[in-house]
Every structure is written in C-alpha cells, then in structure tokens.
Coordinates of C-alpha atoms and ligand atoms in Angstrom, one line a residue:
X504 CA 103.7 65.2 -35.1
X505 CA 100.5 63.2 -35.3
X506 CA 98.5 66.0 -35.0
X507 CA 96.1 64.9 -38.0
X508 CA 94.1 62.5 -36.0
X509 CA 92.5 63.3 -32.7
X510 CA 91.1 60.9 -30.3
X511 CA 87.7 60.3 -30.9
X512 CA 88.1 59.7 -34.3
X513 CA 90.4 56.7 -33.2
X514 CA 88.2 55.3 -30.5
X515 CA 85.1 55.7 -33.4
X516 CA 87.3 53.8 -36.0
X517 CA 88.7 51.3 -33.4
X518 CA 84.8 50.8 -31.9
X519 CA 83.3 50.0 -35.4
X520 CA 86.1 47.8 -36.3
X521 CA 85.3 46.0 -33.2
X522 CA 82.1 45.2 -33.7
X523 CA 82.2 44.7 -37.4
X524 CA 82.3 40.9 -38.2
X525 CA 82.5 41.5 -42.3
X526 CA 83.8 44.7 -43.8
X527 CA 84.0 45.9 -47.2
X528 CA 86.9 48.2 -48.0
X529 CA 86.3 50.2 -51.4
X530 CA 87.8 53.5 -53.4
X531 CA 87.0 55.3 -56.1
X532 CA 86.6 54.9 -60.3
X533 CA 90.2 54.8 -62.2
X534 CA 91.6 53.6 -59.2
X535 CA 95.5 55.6 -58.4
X536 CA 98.2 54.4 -56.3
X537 CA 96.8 56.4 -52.9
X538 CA 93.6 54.5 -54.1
X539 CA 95.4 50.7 -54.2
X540 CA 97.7 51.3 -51.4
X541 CA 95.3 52.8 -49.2
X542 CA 92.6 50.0 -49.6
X543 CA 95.4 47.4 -49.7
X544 CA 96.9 48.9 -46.8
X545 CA 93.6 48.9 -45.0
X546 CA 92.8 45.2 -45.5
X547 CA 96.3 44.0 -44.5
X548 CA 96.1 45.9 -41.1
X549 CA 92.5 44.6 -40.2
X550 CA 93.7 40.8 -41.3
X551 CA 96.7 41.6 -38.5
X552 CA 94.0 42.4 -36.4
X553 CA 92.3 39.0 -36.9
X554 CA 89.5 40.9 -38.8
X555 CA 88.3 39.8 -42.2
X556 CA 87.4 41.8 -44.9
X557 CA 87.1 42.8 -48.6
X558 CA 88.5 45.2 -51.1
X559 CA 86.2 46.5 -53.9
X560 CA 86.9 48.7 -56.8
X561 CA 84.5 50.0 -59.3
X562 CA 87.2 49.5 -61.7
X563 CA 90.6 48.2 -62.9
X564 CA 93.9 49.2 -61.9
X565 CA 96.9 50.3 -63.6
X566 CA 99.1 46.9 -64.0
X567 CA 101.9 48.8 -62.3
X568 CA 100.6 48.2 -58.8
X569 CA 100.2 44.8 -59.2
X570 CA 102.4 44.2 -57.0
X571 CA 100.5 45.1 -54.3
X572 CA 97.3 42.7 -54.8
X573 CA 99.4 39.7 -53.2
X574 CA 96.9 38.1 -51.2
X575 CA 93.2 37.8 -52.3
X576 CA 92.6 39.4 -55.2
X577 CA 91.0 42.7 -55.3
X578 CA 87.3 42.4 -56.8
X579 CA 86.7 44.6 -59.5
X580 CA 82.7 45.6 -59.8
X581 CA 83.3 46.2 -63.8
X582 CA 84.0 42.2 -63.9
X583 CA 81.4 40.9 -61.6
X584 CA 78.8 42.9 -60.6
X585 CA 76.5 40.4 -58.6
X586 CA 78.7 39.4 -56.5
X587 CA 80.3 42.6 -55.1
X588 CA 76.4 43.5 -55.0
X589 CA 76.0 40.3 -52.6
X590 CA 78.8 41.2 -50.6
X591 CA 77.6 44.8 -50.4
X592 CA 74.4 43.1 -48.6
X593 CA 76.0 41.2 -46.4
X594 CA 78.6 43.4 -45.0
X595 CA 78.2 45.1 -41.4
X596 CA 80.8 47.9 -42.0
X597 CA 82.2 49.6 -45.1
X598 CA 85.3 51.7 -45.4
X599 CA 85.5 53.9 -48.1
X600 CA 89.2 55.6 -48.8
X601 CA 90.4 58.0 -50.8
X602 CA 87.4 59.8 -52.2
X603 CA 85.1 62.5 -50.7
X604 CA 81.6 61.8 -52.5
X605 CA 79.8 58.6 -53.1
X606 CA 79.5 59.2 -56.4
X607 CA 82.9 58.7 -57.5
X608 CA 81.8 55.1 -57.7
X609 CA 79.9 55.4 -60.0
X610 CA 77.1 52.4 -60.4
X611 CA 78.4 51.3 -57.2
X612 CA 77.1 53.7 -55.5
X613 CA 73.4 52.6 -55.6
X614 CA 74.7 49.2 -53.8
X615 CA 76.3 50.9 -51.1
X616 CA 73.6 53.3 -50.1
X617 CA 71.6 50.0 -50.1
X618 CA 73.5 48.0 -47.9
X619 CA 72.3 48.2 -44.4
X620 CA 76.2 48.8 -43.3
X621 CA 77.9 51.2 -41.6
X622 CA 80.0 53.8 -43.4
X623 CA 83.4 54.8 -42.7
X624 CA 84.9 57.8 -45.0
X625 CA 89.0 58.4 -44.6
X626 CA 90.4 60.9 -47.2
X627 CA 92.0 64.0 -48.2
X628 CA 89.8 65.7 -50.9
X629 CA 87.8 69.0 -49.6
X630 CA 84.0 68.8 -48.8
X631 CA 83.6 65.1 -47.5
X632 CA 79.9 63.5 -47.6
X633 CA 79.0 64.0 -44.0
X634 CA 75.5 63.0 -45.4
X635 CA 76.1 59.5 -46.2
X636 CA 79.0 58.2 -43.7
X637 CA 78.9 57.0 -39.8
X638 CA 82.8 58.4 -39.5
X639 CA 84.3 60.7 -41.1
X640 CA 88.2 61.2 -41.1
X641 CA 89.0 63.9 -43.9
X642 CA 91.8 66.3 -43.9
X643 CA 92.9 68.2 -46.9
X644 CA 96.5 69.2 -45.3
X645 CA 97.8 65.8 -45.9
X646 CA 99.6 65.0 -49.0
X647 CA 97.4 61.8 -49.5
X648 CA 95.1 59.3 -47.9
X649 CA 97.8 56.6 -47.3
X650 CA 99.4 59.8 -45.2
X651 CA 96.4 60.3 -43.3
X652 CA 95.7 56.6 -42.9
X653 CA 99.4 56.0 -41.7
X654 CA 98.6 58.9 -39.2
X655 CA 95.2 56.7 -37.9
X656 CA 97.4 53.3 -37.8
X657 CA 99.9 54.6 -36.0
X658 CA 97.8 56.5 -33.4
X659 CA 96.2 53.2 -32.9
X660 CA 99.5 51.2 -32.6
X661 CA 100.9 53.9 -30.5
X662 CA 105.0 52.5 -31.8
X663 CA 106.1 52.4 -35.5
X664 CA 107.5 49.3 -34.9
X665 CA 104.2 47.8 -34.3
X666 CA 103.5 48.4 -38.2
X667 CA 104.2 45.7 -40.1
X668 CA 105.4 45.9 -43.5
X669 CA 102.4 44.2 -45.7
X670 CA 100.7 47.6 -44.2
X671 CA 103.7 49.8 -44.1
X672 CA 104.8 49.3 -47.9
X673 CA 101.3 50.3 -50.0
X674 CA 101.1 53.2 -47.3
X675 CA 104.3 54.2 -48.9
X676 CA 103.7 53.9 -52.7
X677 CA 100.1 55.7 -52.0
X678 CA 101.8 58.5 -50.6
X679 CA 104.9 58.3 -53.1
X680 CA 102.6 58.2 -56.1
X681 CA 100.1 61.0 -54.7
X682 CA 102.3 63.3 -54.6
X683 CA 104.6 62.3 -58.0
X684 CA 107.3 61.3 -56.0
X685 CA 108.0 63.9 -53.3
X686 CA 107.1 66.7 -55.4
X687 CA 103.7 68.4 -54.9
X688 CA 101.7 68.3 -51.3
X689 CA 104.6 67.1 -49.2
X690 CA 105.5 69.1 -45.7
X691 CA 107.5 68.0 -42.7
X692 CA 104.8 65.2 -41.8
X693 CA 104.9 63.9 -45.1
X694 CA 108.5 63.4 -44.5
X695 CA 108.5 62.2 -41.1
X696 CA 106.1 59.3 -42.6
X697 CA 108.3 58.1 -44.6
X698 CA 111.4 58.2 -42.5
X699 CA 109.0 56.2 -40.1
X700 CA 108.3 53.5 -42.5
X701 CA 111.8 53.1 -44.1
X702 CA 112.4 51.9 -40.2
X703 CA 110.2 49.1 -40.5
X704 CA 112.1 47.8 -42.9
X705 CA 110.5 48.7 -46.1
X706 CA 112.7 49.1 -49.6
X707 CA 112.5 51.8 -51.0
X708 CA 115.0 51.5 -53.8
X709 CA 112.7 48.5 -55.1
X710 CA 109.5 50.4 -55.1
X711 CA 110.9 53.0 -56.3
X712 CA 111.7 50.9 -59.3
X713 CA 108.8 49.3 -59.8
X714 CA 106.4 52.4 -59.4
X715 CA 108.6 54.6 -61.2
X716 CA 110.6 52.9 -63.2
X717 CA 108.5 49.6 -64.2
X718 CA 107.0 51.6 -67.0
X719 CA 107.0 49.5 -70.9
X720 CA 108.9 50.7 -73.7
X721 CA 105.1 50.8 -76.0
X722 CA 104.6 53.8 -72.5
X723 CA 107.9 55.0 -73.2
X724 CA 107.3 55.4 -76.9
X725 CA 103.6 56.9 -76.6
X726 CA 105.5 59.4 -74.2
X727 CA 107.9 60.6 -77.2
X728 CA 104.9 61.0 -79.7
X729 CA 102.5 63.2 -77.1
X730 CA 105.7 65.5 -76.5
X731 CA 106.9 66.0 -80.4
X732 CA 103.2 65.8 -81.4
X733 CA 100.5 66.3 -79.4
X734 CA 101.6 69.0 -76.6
X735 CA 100.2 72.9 -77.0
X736 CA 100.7 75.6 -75.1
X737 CA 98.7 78.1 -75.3
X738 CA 101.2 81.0 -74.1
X739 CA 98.3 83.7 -73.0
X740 CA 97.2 81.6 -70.0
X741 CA 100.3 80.2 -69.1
X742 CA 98.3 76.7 -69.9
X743 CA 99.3 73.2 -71.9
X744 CA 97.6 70.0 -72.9
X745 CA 97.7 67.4 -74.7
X746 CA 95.2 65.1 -76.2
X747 CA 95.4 60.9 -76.6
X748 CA 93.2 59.7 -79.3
X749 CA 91.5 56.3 -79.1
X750 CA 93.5 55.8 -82.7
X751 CA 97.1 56.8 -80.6
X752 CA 95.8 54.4 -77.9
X753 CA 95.6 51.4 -80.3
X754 CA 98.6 52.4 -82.2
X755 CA 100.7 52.4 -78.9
X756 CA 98.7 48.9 -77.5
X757 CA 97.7 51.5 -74.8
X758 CA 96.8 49.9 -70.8
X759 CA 95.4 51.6 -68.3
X760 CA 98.0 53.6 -66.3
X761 CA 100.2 54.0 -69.1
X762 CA 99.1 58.0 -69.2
X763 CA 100.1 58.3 -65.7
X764 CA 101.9 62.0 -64.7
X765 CA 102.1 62.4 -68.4
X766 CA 99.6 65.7 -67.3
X767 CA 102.5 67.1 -65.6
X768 CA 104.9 67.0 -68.5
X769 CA 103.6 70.6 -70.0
X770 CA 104.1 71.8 -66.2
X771 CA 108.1 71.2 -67.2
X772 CA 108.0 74.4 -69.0
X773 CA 109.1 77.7 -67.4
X774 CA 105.7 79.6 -68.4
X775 CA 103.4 76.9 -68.0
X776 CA 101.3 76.8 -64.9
X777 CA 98.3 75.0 -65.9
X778 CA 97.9 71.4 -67.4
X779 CA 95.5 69.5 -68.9
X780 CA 95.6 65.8 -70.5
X781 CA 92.7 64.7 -72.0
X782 CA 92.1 60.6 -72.8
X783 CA 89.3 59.7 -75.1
X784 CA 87.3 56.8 -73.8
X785 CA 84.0 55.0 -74.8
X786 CA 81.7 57.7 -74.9
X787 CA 83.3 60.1 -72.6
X788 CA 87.0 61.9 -72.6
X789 CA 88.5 61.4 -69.7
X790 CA 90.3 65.3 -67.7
X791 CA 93.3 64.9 -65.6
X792 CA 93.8 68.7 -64.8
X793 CA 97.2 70.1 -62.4
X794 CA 98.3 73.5 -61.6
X795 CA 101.5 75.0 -59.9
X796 CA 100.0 78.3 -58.9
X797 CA 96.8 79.6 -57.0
X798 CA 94.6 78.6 -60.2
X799 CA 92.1 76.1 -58.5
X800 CA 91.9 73.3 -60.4
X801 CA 89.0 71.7 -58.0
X802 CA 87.0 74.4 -59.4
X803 CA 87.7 74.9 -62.7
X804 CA 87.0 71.2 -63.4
X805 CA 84.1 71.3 -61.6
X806 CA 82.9 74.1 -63.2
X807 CA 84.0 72.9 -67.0
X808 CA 84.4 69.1 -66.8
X809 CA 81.7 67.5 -64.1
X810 CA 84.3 66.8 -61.9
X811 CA 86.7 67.4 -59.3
X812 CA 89.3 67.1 -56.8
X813 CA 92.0 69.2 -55.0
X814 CA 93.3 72.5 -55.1
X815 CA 96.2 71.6 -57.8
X816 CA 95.2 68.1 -59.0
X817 CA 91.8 67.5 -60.0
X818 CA 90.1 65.5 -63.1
X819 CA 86.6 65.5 -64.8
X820 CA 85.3 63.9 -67.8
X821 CA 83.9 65.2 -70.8
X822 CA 81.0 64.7 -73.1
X823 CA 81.8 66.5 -76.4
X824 CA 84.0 65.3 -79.9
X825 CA 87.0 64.7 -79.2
X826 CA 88.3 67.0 -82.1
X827 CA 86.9 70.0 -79.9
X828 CA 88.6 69.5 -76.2
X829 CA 91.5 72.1 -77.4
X830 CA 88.7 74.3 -78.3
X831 CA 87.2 73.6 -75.2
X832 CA 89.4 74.0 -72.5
X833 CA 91.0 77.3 -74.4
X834 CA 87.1 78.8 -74.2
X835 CA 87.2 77.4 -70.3
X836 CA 90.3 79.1 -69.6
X837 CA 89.2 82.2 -71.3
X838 CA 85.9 82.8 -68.9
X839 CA 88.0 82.1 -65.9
X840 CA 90.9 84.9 -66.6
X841 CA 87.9 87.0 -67.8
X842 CA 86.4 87.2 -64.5
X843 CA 89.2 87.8 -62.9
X844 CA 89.8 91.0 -65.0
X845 CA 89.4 94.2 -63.1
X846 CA 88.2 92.4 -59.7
X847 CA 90.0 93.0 -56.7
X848 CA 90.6 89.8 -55.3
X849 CA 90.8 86.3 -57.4
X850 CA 87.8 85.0 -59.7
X851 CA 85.3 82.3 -58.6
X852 CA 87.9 79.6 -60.1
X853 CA 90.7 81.3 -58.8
Ligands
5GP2318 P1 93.8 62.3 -61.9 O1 94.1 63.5 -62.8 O2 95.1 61.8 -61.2 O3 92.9 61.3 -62.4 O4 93.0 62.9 -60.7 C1 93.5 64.0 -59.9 C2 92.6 64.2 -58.7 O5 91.3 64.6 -59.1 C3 92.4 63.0 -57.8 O6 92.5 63.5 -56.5 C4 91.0 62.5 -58.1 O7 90.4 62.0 -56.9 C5 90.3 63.7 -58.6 N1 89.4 63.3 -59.7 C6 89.7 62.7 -60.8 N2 88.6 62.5 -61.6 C7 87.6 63.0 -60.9 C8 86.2 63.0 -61.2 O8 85.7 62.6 -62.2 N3 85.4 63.6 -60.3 C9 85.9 64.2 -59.1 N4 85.1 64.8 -58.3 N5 87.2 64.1 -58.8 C10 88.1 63.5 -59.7
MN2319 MN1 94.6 60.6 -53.1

C-alpha cells in the first residue's frame, strides 16, 4: 500500500534532516488547506524528532485553519519581510511542500534561491523543478501533498501508531480539503490513509465541523447572492463561472477563504463540466479553474491565465478589467473546442 515512496527517497529525506541544524518549511501564495496542514504537519513531526524548524508563507491563510497554527505562529513574508529574509540566510535546509515551481512564491522566491540551503521539494502537481531542489518527492497519483507526506512519515516510522496526532490531524484536513471532502482525486490509498489516522486517535467529526462547517453567515450569505446573481453558464461548452467584484467583496465584509469550493458550485449542474470563479484583487483577478471531464484545466490556465496546476483543479491570475473576464474566458473556451474540431485525437488543452 505504500507504494508512493520508495527507499532512497526516504534515506535522502531522513539524511538531510539529519544533518540539518535549522530548517525552514514553506508553501506556496494563497496558502489551501494541503498547503497549512502539510507545512504544519511537517514542522510538528521534525519538533517530535527533536529538530527545530520554521514555517513560512508568502501569504495569509484562510482564518478557517486556524486551528492548526497552535504552537509558534506561522510567519507570513507579506507581514515581515526582513525577517523571513534573515531566516532564509541562516537556514541549512529548506522544505518546500505543496507546490511544483519556485515561483509560486512569488517575491519569496528571490530569497530562497539566495539562501545557501539545501532544497527539499514534496508535492503532487505535474512537472516538479528538478532544477532548483536537492530532493525531489513528487507524485501526481496522490490525491494531495499531506497524502503523499503521510506516505513519507509513515515509511519512516514503519507503524501508524508511531504517528502522533499533532502530525496525524493537519495530514488529514490537507488531504480532506484537497480533495473537497472525499470527492475528487481519492482512490483506495487515499482511503486507507485515513482509516490509518482515524486509529491514532484523530476526530473526525470535529474537523469535519470546523473545516466544513465553521463557515460565517456574511460566507453563507455571499454564497446565496453568487448563485441567484452572479452564476452563467454558458450551455455550448458545457462551462460556468462566476465573478466576485471587489464592490460584492466589501458589501459581504469578504476574508480570505470565504470563496472557498464556491468554483465547484456551477459543477452541481447536470451539463456543466467546466468551472471557473474569478476574484478581483488589487491589480490582478484572481482564476480558480475545475473540470469533471478530460478538459485539462493545467493547460487551459496555463495557456489563458499565467498559471497552473493539475489535471482538474488548476488556478491563474488575470491582468485585464474585470468587466471583461466573462468575455474572456468564453473567447478562451472557444479556441480550445476549436482546435479540437475535426482532429482525431484531443486538442492541445484537451
Ligand atoms: P485553487 O483554485 O484552489 O486556488 O487552485 C487549484 C490548483 O491550482 C492548486 O493545486 C494550485 O496549486 C494551482 N494553482 C492555483 N493558482 C495557481 C497559479 O497562479 N499558478 C499555478 N502554477 N498554479 C496555481
Ligand atoms: Mn495540494
């Protein structure tokens, strides 16, 4: 069953934990829960390893995982820039999780490629940057990085029971909230995971409720406008989206996370197979893109919104008026089922 983790990529990890002294533990921009449990998760096993390290984001959280920064505080780079670019110096060994290129830290980036440190990579997006990393432990047939970091821990450990629960529990909201709650990107492993930490001891019923059910009644509310107002589907591709307006977002005292898996709510719809949900930001709109059939959504995004991510789940950003991403993304979707029209096989985005 642990078939995702082979031997020498153990001993490698288990070698440059060993002689690491001060590690830095960082994820990517927008941070998700497989981002926050899987750095969380990271730092609590090395602290029951009597090793010390730090975690880093580029950015903010949602507030709903929270509950997972128990112990000392996550540094965000956003809110102190110097002194995560200090730290970045002075580490020996930095583990970067649940992203496949460096720049999905954005200004980060420039500090860790300065750091003399060594790089470890552990995530499930396709093409890793073997450029830029020591150790790299990707695979995309895991449902989520806490998965494939669970796999790692636990070919260390050798028994489940060895796992203890301050590691065991963000493992299990990563995975939960990677794949929306069992639903996409789960297979018999995925399961097996979690029947394997529910023996540890872990609740599930209680984070269930506060991943899934910990949302405000302002999130609740916003969700009721984009449905009645803001969803279109555009029948011809078998594609929805909807759009959140800086103006909704103040209207509905919007926080960061409150949009999340509102992308999936077009997919609800028998003839819709793609989904978009666009977020306008400072000076960029952020692209959360899914898809339940063979459309990739890696490649469309990284195609039409200077982004990325996996076959079915990917996001992007965009640098246009806001007033013109329905526009957009109905021209984007038009060039990708015109190429496929009259080839044998699927189109380049396909
Ligand atoms: P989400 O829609 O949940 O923000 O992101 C879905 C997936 O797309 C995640 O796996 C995430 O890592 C990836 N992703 C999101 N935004 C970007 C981006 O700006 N660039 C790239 N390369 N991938 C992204
Ligand atoms: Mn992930």
């Amino acid at each position: 069953m642990n078939g995702y983790i082979n031997a020498l990529e153990a001993e490698g990890f288990k070698a440059l934990i060993d002689s690491s002294r001060n590690i830095l533990i960082i994820s990517h921009t927008n941070p998700d829960g497989d981002a926050v449990g899987s750095v969380v998760a990271m730092r609590n096993y090395l602290q029951s390893k009597g090793v010390f390290s730090t975690i880093v984001l580029p950015n903010d959280y949602p507030d709903y995982l929270e509950f997972l920064d128990d112990r000392e505080k996550i540094l965000i780079y956003k809110k102190d820039p110097q002194k995560i670019i200090n730290l970045a110096d002075s580490s020996d060994l930095i583990i970067a999780l649940d992203f496949n290129q460096l720049q999905r830290v954005d200004e980060l980036e420039a500090h860790i490629l300065d750091s003399g440190a060594k790089r470890v990579l552990i995530d499930h997006h396709p093409s890793p940057d073997c450029d830029n990393f020591n150790l790299i432990i990707s695979n995309t047939d895991v449902s989520s990085t806490c998965e494939l970091l669970y796999w790692l821990i636990l070919t260390l450990e050798e028994e489940v029971s060895k796992i203890d629960t301050s590691v065991a529990t963000p493992l299990y909201v990563g995975m939960m909230t990677d794949t929306n709650n069992f639903s996409n990107s789960v297979n018999s492993a995925t399961f097996k995971m979690a029947s394997d930490i529910l023996s540890t001891g872990v609740d599930k019923e209680s984070l269930q409720h506060k991943v899934f059910g910990g949302f405000s009644q302002k999130r609740m509310r916003l969700m009721g406008h984009i449905l009645l107002n803001k969803m279109v589907i555009i029948e011809k591709f078998g594609a929805g989206y909807i759009t959140i307006s800086k103006e909704e977002q103040k209207l509905y005292d919007f926080s960061e996370g409150d949009a999340e898996g509102f992308v999936n709510l077009p997919l609800n719809i028998k003839e819709v197979n793609i989904s978009a949900l666009f977020t306008e930001r400072d000076g960029q709109i952020r692209v959360s893109l899914r898809s339940v059939d063979d459309f990739s959504v890696n490649k469309f995004s990284r195609l039409h919104f200077n982004g990325g991510g996996h076959e079915r789940a990917a996001g992007g950003k965009l640098f246009i008026n806001f007033d013109e991403v329905g526009s957009f993304f109905e021209r984007a979707l038009e060039q990708s089922f015109q190429k496929c029209k009259g080839a044998d096989g699927p189109a380049e985005e396909r």
